[in-house]
Short mmCIF file of C-alpha atoms and ligand atoms in Angstrom, two decimals:
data_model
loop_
_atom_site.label_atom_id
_atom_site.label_comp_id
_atom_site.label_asym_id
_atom_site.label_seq_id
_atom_site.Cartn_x
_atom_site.Cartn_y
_atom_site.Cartn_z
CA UNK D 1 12.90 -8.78 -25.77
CA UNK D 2 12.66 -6.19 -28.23
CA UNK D 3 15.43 -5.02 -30.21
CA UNK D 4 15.34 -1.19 -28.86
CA UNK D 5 18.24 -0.23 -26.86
CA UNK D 6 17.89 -0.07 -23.35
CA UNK D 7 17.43 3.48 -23.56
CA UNK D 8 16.33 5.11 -20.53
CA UNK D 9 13.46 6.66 -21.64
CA UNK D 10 12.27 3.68 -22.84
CA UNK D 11 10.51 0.48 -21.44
CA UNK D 12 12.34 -2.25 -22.97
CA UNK D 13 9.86 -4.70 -23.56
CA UNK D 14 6.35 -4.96 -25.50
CA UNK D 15 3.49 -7.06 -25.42
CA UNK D 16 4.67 -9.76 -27.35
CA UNK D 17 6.78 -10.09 -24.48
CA UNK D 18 4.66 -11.68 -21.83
CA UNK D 19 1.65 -14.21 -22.75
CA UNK D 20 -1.45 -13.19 -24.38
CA UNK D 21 -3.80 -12.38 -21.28
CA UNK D 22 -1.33 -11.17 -19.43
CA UNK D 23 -2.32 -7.54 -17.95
CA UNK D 24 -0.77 -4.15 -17.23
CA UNK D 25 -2.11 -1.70 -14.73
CA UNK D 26 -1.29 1.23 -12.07
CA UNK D 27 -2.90 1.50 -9.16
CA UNK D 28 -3.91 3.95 -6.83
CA UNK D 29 -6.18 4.33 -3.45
CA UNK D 30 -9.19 6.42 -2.23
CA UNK D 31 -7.65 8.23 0.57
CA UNK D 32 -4.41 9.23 -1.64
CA UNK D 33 -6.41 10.71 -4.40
CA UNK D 34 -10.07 11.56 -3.72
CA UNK D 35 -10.28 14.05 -1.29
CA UNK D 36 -12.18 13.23 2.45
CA UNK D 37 -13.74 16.30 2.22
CA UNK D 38 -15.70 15.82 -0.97
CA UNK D 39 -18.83 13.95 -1.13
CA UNK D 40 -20.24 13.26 2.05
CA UNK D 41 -17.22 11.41 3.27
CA UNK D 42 -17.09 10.50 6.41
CA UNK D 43 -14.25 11.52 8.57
CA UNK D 44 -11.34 8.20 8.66
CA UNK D 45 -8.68 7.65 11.47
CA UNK D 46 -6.26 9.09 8.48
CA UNK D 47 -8.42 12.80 9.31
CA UNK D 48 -7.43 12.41 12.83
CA UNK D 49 -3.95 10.92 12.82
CA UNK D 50 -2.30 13.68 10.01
CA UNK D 51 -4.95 16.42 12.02
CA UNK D 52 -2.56 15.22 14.91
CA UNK D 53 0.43 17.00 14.82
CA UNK D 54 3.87 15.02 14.46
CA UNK D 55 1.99 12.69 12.30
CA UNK D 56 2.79 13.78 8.86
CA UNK D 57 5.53 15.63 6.98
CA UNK D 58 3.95 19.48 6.99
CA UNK D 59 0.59 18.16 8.32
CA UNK D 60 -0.19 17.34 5.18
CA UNK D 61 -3.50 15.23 4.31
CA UNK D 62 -6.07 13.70 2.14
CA UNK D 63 -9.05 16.40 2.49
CA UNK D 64 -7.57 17.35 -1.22
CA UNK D 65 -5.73 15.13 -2.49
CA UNK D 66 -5.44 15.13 -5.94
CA UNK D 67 -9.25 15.91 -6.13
CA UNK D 68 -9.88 12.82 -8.11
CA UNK D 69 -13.35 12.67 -6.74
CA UNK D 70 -14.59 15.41 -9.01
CA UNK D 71 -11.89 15.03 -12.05
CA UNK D 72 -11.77 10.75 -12.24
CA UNK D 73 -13.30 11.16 -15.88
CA UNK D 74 -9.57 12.78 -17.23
CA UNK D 75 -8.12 10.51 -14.43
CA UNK D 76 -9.26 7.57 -16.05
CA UNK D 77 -8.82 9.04 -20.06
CA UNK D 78 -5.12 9.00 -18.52
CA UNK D 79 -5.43 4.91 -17.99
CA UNK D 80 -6.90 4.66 -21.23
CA UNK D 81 -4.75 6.74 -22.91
CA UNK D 82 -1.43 5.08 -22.28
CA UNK D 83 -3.04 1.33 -23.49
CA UNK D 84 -3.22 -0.22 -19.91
CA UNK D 85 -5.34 -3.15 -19.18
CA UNK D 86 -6.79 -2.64 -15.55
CA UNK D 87 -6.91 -0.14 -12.59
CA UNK D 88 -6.79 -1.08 -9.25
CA UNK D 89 -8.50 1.48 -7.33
CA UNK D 90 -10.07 1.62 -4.07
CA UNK D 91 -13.26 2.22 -2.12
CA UNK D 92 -13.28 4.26 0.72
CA UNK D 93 -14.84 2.50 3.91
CA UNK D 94 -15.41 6.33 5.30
CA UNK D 95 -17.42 7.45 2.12
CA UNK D 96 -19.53 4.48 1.55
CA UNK D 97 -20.78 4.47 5.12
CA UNK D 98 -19.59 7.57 7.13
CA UNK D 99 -20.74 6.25 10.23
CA UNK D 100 -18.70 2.70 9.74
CA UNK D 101 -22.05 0.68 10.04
CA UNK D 102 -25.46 1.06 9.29
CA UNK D 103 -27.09 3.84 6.88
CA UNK D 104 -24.84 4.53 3.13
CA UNK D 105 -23.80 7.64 1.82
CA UNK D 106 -26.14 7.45 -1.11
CA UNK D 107 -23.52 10.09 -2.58
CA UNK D 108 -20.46 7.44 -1.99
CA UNK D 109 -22.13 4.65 -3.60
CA UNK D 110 -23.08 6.58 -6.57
CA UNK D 111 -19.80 7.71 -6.82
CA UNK D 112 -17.76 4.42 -7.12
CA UNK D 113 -20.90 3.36 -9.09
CA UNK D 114 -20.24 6.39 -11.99
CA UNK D 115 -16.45 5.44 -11.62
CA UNK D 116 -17.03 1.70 -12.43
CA UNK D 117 -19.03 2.32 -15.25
CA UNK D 118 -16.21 5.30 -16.75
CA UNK D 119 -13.90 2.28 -16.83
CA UNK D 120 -16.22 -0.73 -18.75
CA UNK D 121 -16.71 2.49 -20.83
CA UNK D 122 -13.11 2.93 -21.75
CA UNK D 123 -12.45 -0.59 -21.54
CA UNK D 124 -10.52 -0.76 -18.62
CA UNK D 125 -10.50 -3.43 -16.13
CA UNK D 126 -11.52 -2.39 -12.72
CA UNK D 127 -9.58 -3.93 -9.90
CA UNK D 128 -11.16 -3.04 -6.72
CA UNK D 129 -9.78 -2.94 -3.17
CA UNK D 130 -12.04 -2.77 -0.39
CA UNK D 131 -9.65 -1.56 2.29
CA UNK D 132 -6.76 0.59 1.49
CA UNK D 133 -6.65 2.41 4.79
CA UNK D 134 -9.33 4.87 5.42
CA UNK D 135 -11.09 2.87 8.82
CA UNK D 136 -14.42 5.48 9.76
CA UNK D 137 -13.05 6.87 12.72
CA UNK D 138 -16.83 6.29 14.66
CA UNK D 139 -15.34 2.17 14.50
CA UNK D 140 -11.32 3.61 15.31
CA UNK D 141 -13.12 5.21 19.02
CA UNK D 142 -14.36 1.50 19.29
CA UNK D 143 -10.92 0.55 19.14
CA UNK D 144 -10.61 -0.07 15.08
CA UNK D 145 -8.47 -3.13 14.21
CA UNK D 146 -7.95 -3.84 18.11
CA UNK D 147 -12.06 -5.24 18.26
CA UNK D 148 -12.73 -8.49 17.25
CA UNK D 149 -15.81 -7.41 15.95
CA UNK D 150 -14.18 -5.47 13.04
CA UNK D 151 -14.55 -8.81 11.37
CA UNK D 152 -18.24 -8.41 11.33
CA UNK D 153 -18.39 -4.92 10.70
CA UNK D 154 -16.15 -5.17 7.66
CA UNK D 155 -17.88 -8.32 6.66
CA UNK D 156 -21.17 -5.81 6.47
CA UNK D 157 -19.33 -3.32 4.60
CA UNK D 158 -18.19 -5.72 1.88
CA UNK D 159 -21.95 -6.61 1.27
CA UNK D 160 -22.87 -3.14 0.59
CA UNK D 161 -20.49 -2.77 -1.62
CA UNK D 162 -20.67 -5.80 -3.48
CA UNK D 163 -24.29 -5.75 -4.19
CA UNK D 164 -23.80 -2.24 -5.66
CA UNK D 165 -20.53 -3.46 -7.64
CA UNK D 166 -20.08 -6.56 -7.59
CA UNK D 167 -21.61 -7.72 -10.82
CA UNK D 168 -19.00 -5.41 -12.94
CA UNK D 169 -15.63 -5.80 -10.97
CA UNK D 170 -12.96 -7.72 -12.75
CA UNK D 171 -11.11 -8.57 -9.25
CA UNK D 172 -11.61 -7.95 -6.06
CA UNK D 173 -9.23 -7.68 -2.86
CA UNK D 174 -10.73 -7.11 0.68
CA UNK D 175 -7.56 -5.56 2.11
CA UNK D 176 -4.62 -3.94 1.01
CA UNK D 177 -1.50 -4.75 3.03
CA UNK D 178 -2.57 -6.61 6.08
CA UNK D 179 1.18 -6.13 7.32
CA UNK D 180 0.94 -2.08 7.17
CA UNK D 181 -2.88 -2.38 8.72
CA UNK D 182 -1.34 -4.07 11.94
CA UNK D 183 2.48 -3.87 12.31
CA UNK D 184 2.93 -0.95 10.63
CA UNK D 185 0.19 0.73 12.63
CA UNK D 186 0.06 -1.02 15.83
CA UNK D 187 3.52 -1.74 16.47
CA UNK D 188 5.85 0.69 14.97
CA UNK D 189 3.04 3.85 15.26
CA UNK D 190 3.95 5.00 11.86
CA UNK D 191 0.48 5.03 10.38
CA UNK D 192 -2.98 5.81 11.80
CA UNK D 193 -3.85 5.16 14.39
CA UNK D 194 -0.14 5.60 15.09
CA UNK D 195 0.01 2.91 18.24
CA UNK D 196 2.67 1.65 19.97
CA UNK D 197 1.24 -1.25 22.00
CA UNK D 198 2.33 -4.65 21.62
CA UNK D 199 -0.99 -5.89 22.56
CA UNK D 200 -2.84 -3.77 20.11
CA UNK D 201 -0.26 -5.35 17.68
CA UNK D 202 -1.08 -9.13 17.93
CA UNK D 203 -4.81 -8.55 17.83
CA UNK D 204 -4.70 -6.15 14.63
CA UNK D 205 -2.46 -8.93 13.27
CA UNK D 206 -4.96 -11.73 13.55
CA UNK D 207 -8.38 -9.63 13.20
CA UNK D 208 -6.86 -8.18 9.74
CA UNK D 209 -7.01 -11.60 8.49
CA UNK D 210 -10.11 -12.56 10.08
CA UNK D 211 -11.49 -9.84 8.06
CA UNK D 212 -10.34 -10.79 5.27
CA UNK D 213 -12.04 -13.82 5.55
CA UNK D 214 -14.98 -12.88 6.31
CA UNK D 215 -15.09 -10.61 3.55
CA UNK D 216 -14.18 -13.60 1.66
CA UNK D 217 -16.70 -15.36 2.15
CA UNK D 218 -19.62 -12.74 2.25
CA UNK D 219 -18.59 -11.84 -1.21
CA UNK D 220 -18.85 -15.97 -2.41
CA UNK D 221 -22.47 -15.32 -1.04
CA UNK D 222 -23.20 -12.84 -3.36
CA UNK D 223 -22.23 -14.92 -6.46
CA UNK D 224 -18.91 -12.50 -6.89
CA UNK D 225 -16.22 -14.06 -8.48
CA UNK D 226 -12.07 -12.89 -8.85
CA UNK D 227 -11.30 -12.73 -5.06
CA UNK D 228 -7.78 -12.09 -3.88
CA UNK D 229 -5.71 -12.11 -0.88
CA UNK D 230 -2.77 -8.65 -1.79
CA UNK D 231 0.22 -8.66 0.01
CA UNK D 232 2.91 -6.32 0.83
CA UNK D 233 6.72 -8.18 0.85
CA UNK D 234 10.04 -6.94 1.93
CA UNK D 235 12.97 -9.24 1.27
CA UNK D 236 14.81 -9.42 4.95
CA UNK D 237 18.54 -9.84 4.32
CA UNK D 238 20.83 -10.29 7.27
CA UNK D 239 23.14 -7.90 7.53
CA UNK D 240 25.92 -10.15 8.25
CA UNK D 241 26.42 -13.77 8.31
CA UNK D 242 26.18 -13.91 12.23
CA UNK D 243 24.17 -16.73 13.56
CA UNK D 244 22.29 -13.84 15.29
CA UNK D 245 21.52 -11.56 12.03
CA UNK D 246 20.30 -14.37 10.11
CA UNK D 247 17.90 -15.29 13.29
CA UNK D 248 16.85 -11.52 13.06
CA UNK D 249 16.39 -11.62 9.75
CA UNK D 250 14.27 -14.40 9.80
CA UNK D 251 11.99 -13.15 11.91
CA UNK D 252 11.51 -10.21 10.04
CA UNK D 253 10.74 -12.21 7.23
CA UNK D 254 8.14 -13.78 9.61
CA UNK D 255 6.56 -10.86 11.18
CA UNK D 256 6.47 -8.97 7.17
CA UNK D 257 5.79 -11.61 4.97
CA UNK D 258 4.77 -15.18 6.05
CA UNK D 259 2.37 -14.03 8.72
CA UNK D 260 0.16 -13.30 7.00
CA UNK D 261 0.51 -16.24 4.25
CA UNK D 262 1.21 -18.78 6.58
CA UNK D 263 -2.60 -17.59 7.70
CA UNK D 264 -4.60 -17.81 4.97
CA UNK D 265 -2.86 -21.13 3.03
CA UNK D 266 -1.15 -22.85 6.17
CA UNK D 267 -3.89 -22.45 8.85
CA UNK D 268 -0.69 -21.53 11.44
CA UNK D 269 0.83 -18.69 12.02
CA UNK D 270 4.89 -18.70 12.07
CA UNK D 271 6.02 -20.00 15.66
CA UNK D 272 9.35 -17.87 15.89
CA UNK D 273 6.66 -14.80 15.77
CA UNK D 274 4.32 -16.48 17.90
CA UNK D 275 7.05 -16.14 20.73
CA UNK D 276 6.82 -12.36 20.87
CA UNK D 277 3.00 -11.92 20.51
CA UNK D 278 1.84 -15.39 21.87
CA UNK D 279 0.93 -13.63 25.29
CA UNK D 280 -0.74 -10.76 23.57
CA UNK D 281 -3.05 -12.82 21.26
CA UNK D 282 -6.67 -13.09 21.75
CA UNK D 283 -8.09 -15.75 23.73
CA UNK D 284 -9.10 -19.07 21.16
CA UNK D 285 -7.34 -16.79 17.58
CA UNK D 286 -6.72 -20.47 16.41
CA UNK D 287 -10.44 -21.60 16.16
CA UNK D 288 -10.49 -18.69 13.04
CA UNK D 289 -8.27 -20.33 10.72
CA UNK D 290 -11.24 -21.93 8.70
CA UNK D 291 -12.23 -18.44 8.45
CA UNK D 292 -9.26 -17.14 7.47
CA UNK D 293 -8.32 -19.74 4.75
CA UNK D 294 -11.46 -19.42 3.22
CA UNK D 295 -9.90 -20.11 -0.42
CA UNK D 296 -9.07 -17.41 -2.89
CA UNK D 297 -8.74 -17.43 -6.32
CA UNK D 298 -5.34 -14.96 -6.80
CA UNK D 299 -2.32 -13.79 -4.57
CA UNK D 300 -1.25 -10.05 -5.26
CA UNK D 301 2.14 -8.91 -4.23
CA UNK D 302 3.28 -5.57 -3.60
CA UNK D 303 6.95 -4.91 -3.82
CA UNK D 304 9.47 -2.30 -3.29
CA UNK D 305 12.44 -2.89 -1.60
CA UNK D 306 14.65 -5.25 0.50
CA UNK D 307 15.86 -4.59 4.07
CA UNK D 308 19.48 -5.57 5.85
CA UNK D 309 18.34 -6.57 9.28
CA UNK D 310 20.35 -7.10 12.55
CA UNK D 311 19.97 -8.26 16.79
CA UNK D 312 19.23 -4.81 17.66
CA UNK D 313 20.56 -5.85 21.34
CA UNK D 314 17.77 -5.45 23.68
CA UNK D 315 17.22 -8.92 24.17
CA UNK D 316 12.85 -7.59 23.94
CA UNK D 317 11.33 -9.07 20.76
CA UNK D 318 11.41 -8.46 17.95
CA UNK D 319 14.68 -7.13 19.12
CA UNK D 320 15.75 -6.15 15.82
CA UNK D 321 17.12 -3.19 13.34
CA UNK D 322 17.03 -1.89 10.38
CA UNK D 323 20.55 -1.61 9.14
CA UNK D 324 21.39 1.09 6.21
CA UNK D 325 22.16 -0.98 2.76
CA UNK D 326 24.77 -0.03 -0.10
CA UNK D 327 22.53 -0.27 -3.20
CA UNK D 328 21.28 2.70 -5.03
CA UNK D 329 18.02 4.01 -3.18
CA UNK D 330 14.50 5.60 -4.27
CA UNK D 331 13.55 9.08 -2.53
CA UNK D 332 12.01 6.93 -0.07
CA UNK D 333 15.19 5.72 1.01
CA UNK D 334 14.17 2.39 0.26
CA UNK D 335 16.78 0.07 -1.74
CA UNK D 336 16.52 -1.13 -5.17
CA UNK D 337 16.47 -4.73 -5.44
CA UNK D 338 14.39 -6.75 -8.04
CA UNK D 339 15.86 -9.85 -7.45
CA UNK D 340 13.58 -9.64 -4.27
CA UNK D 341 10.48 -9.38 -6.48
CA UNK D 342 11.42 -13.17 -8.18
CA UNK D 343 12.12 -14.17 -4.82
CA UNK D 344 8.11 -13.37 -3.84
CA UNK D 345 6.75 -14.51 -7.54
CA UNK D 346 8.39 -17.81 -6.69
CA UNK D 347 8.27 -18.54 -3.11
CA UNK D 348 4.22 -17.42 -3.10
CA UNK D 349 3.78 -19.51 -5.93
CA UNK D 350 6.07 -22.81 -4.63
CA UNK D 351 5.04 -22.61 -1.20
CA UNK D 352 1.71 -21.42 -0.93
CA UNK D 353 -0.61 -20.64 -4.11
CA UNK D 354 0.32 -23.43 -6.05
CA UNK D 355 -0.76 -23.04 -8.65
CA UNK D 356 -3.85 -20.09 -8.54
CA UNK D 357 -2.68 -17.08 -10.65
CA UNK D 358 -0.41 -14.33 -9.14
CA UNK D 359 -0.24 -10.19 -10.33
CA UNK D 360 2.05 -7.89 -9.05
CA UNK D 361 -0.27 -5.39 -7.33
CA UNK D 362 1.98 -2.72 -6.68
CA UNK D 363 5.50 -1.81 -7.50
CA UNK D 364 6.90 1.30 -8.43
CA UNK D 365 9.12 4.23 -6.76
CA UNK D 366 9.18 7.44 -5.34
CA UNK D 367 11.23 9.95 -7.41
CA UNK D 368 12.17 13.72 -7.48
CA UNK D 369 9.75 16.44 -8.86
CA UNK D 370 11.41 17.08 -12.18
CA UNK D 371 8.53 18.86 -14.06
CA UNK D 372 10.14 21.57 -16.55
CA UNK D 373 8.84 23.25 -19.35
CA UNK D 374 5.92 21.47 -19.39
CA UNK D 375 7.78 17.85 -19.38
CA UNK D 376 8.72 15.74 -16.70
CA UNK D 377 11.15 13.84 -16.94
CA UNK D 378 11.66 10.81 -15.18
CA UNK D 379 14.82 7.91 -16.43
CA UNK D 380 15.19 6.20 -13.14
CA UNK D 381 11.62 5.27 -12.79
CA UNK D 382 11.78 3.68 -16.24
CA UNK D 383 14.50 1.78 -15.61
CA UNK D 384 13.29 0.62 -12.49
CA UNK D 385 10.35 -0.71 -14.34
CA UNK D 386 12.47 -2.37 -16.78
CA UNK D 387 14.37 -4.42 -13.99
CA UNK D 388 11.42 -5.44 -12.55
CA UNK D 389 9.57 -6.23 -15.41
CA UNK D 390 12.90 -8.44 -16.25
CA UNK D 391 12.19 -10.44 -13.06
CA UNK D 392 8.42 -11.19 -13.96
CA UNK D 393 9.11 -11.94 -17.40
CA UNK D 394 11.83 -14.50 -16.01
CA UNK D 395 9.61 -15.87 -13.41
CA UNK D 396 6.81 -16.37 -16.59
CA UNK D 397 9.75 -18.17 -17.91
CA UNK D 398 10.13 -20.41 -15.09
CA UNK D 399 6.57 -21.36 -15.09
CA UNK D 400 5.43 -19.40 -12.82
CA UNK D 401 1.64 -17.93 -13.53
CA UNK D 402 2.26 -14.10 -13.52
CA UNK D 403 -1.16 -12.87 -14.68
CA UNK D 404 -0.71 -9.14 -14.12
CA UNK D 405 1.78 -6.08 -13.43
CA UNK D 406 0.32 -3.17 -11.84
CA UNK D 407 2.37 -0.18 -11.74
CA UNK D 408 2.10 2.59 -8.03
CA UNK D 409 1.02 4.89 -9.23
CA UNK D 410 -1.16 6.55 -11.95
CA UNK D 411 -0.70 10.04 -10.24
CA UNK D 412 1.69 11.60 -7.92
CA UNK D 413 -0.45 11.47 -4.44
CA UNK D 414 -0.67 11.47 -0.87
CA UNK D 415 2.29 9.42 0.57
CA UNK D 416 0.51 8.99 4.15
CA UNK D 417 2.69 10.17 6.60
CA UNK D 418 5.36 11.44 4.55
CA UNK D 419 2.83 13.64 2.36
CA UNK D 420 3.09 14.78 -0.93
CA UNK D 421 7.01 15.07 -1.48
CA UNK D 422 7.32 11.51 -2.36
CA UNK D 423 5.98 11.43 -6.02
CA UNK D 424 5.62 7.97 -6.99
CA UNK D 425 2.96 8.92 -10.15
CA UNK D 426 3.55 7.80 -13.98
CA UNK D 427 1.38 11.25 -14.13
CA UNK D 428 2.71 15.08 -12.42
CA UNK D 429 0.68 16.17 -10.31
CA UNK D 430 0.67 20.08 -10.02
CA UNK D 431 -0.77 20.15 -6.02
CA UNK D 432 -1.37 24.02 -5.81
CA UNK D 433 -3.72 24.05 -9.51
CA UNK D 434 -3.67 20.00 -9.69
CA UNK D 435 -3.16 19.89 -13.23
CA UNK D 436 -1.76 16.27 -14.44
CA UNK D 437 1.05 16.00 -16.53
CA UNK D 438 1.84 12.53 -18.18
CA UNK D 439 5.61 11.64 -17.16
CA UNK D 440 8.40 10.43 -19.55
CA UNK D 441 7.25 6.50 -17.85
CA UNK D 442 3.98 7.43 -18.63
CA UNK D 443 4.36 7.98 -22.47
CA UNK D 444 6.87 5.07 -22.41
CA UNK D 445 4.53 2.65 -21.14
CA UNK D 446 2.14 3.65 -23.50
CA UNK D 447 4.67 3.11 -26.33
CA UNK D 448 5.56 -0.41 -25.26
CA UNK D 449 1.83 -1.46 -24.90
CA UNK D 450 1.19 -0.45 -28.13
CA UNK D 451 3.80 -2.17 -29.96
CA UNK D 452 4.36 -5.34 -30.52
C1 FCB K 501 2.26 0.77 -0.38
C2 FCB K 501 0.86 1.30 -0.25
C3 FCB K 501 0.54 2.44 -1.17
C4 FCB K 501 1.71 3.38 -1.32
C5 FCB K 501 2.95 2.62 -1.67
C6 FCB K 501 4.16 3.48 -1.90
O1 FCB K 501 2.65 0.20 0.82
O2 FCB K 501 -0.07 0.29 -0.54
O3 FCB K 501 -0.60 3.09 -0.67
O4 FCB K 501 1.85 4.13 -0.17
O5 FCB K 501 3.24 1.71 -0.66
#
């Protein structure tokens, strides 16, 4: 560890600090920071669920965004500029092919192509998601991550894409948090299409990793190498040490987390969740675990926070609640626990990967707008990096392979449903001119990348 005080406007560590290849990053997603309307986009269920309204804090949505479709050249001199390795981005399913299937948006396509080539150019890594969320809404009327044949569909999508990118991305993920794709969506109704259905549920559960497979495997096809499986995690505490609470929790740590890696490297999905959605899965889901566990070559994890959980008392599964925790919270509301992030490094690498390289994918938190004079200020995020870089530098320690950390977010964007209040950006973002503003993290991450 360096010598530099833990100040807290600085990042505490340099490169010298974690093993040669290892790489830094941010992250960010299509529907967050392009703008829908731009391009020859095709309208996504996100259009329709925040032009719903109840959906989203102010009716806020992504037609804008941060307009990164037009400025991504100063978007990525902003990468660049602070010394980071790779960029996880994504690809819109909506602008690529407005219609779901069939015919590309030549427009799209040249788009990502120009994007691509502005990172080799800079000499920045790109990390590519397929899927961060914006499903063409002509595939959410036939019933989105409900029909089986999204599998297919997706599987079709992946092709396009890869034989128009394939041959210059770094990594490649199909999907970006199965978890908020199905539960999150399905089950709790928080994100589009904003269902409430238990049936819906179990069948977005299971065709979110069929899809994944699939898109697996039709990227092997095309000779495309670097393919992940990313991850969201939430550490599930119970809230009490009642035989009940810790049953609770541990099902929430099924439903959130080993779902969906119990899929893809156990070929089984966890039996105490299988009791709620058993009845509600689709007919034969088991025969699609070859599919599913086609192999990978990373894990990414996304981490933010750890939840208290607790019987909720309805006796109807999951039959649990969130219970309010006492550690220091992020304007999300979320706690701050990075103990929970060495928790995931370790059990992803002990119980499942064993072995294949792991990145943090996302991690990062919302803070207040704090812009002033031209600065913005911005101590707790730093130290918030700092603790969790501690974790991954202890987990290196430990043997674990940590390839990667990749910061949410490069710029202050679209929050989904909760719009653009929750600023989770290294960079300001000014949303009535759009002008960026590099944040005190931001010009701290750059001084720890470049020294040592
Ligand atoms: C993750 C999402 C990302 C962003 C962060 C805060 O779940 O992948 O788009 O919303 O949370």
């Amino acid at each position: 560890m360096a010598e530099r005080q833990a100040a807290r406007d600085v990042i505490d560590y340099t490169r010298s600090d974690f093993p040669p290849d290892f790489q830094f990053g941010v992250a960010a997603s299509s529907y967050q920071i392009e703008g829908s309307r731009f391009g020859g986009c095709g309208t996504s269920h996100w259009d329709t669920f925040a032009a719903t309204p109840g959906n989203t804090a102010r009716g806020e949505d992504g037609s804008v965004a941060c307009d990164h479709y037009h400025r991504w050249p100063r978007d990525l001199d902003l990468v660049s500029g602070a010394g980071l390795d790779c960029y996880r981005f994504s690809i819109s399913w909506a602008r690529v092919l407005p219609e779901g299937t069939g015919k590309p948006n030549a427009e799209g396509l040249d788009f990502y192509d120009r994007l691509v080539d502005g990172m080799l150019e800079r000499g920045i890594k790109p990390f590519a998601t397929l899927y961060h969320w914006d499903l063409p809404a002509p595939l959410a009327d036939l019933g989105g991550w409900r029909n089986r044949d999204i599998a297919s569909w997706f599987a079709d999508y992946t092709e396009v894409v890869g034989r128009r990118l394939g041959d210059r991305l770094a990594a490649t993920a199909p999907i970006n948090e199965p978890w908020c794709v199905a539960w999150l969506s399905h089950f709790m109704g928080h994100h589009a299409p904003g269902l409430r259905d238990i049936r819906a549920t179990a069948r977005a559960m299971h065709h979110v990793l069929l899809a994944h497979g699939r898109s697996i495997e039709a990227m092997r096809a095309l000779g495309m190498r670097n393919l992940g499986l990313v991850t969201n995690f939430e550490y599930a505490a119970p809230a009490d040490d009642s035989t009940e609470a810790k049953a609770a929790a541990h099902l929430y740590d099924g439903i959130y987390n080993r779902w969906f890696l119990d899929g893809v490297f156990k070929k089984a999905y966890p039996s105490e969740v299988l009791a709620g959605l058993g009845p509600h899965m689709p007919e034969g889901y088991e025969d699609d675990f070859d599919v599913i566990a086609t192999p990978v070559d990373w894990v990414g994890i996304n981490y933010y926070t750890r939840k208290l959980i607790a019987p909720d008392g309805t006796g109807q599964f999951p039959a649990l609640k969130e219970v309010e925790g006492p550690l220091p919270k992020t304007l999300m509301d979320w706690e701050i626990y990075p103990e929970g992030l060495a928790f995931f490094m370790r059990r992803v690498h002990q119980d499942y990967a064993k072995g294949l390289p792991i990145y943090v994918t996302e991690n990062g938190m919302a803070s207040p707008d704090r812009l002033a004079g031209g600065k913005a200020d911005d101590p707790d995020r730093i130290e918030f990096l700092n603790r969790h870089l501690a974790q991954v530098r202890r987990a290196i320690e430990e043997g674990i392979p940590i390839k990667g950390y990749i910061v949410w977010s490069l710029l202050d964007n679209y929050e989904w449903a909760l719009g653009y209040e929750k600023r989770f950006g290294l960079v300001h973002v000014d949303f009535e001119t759009l002008e960026r503003t590099p944040k005190a993290s931001w010009h701290a991450l750059k001084g720890a990348l470049a020294a040592g």
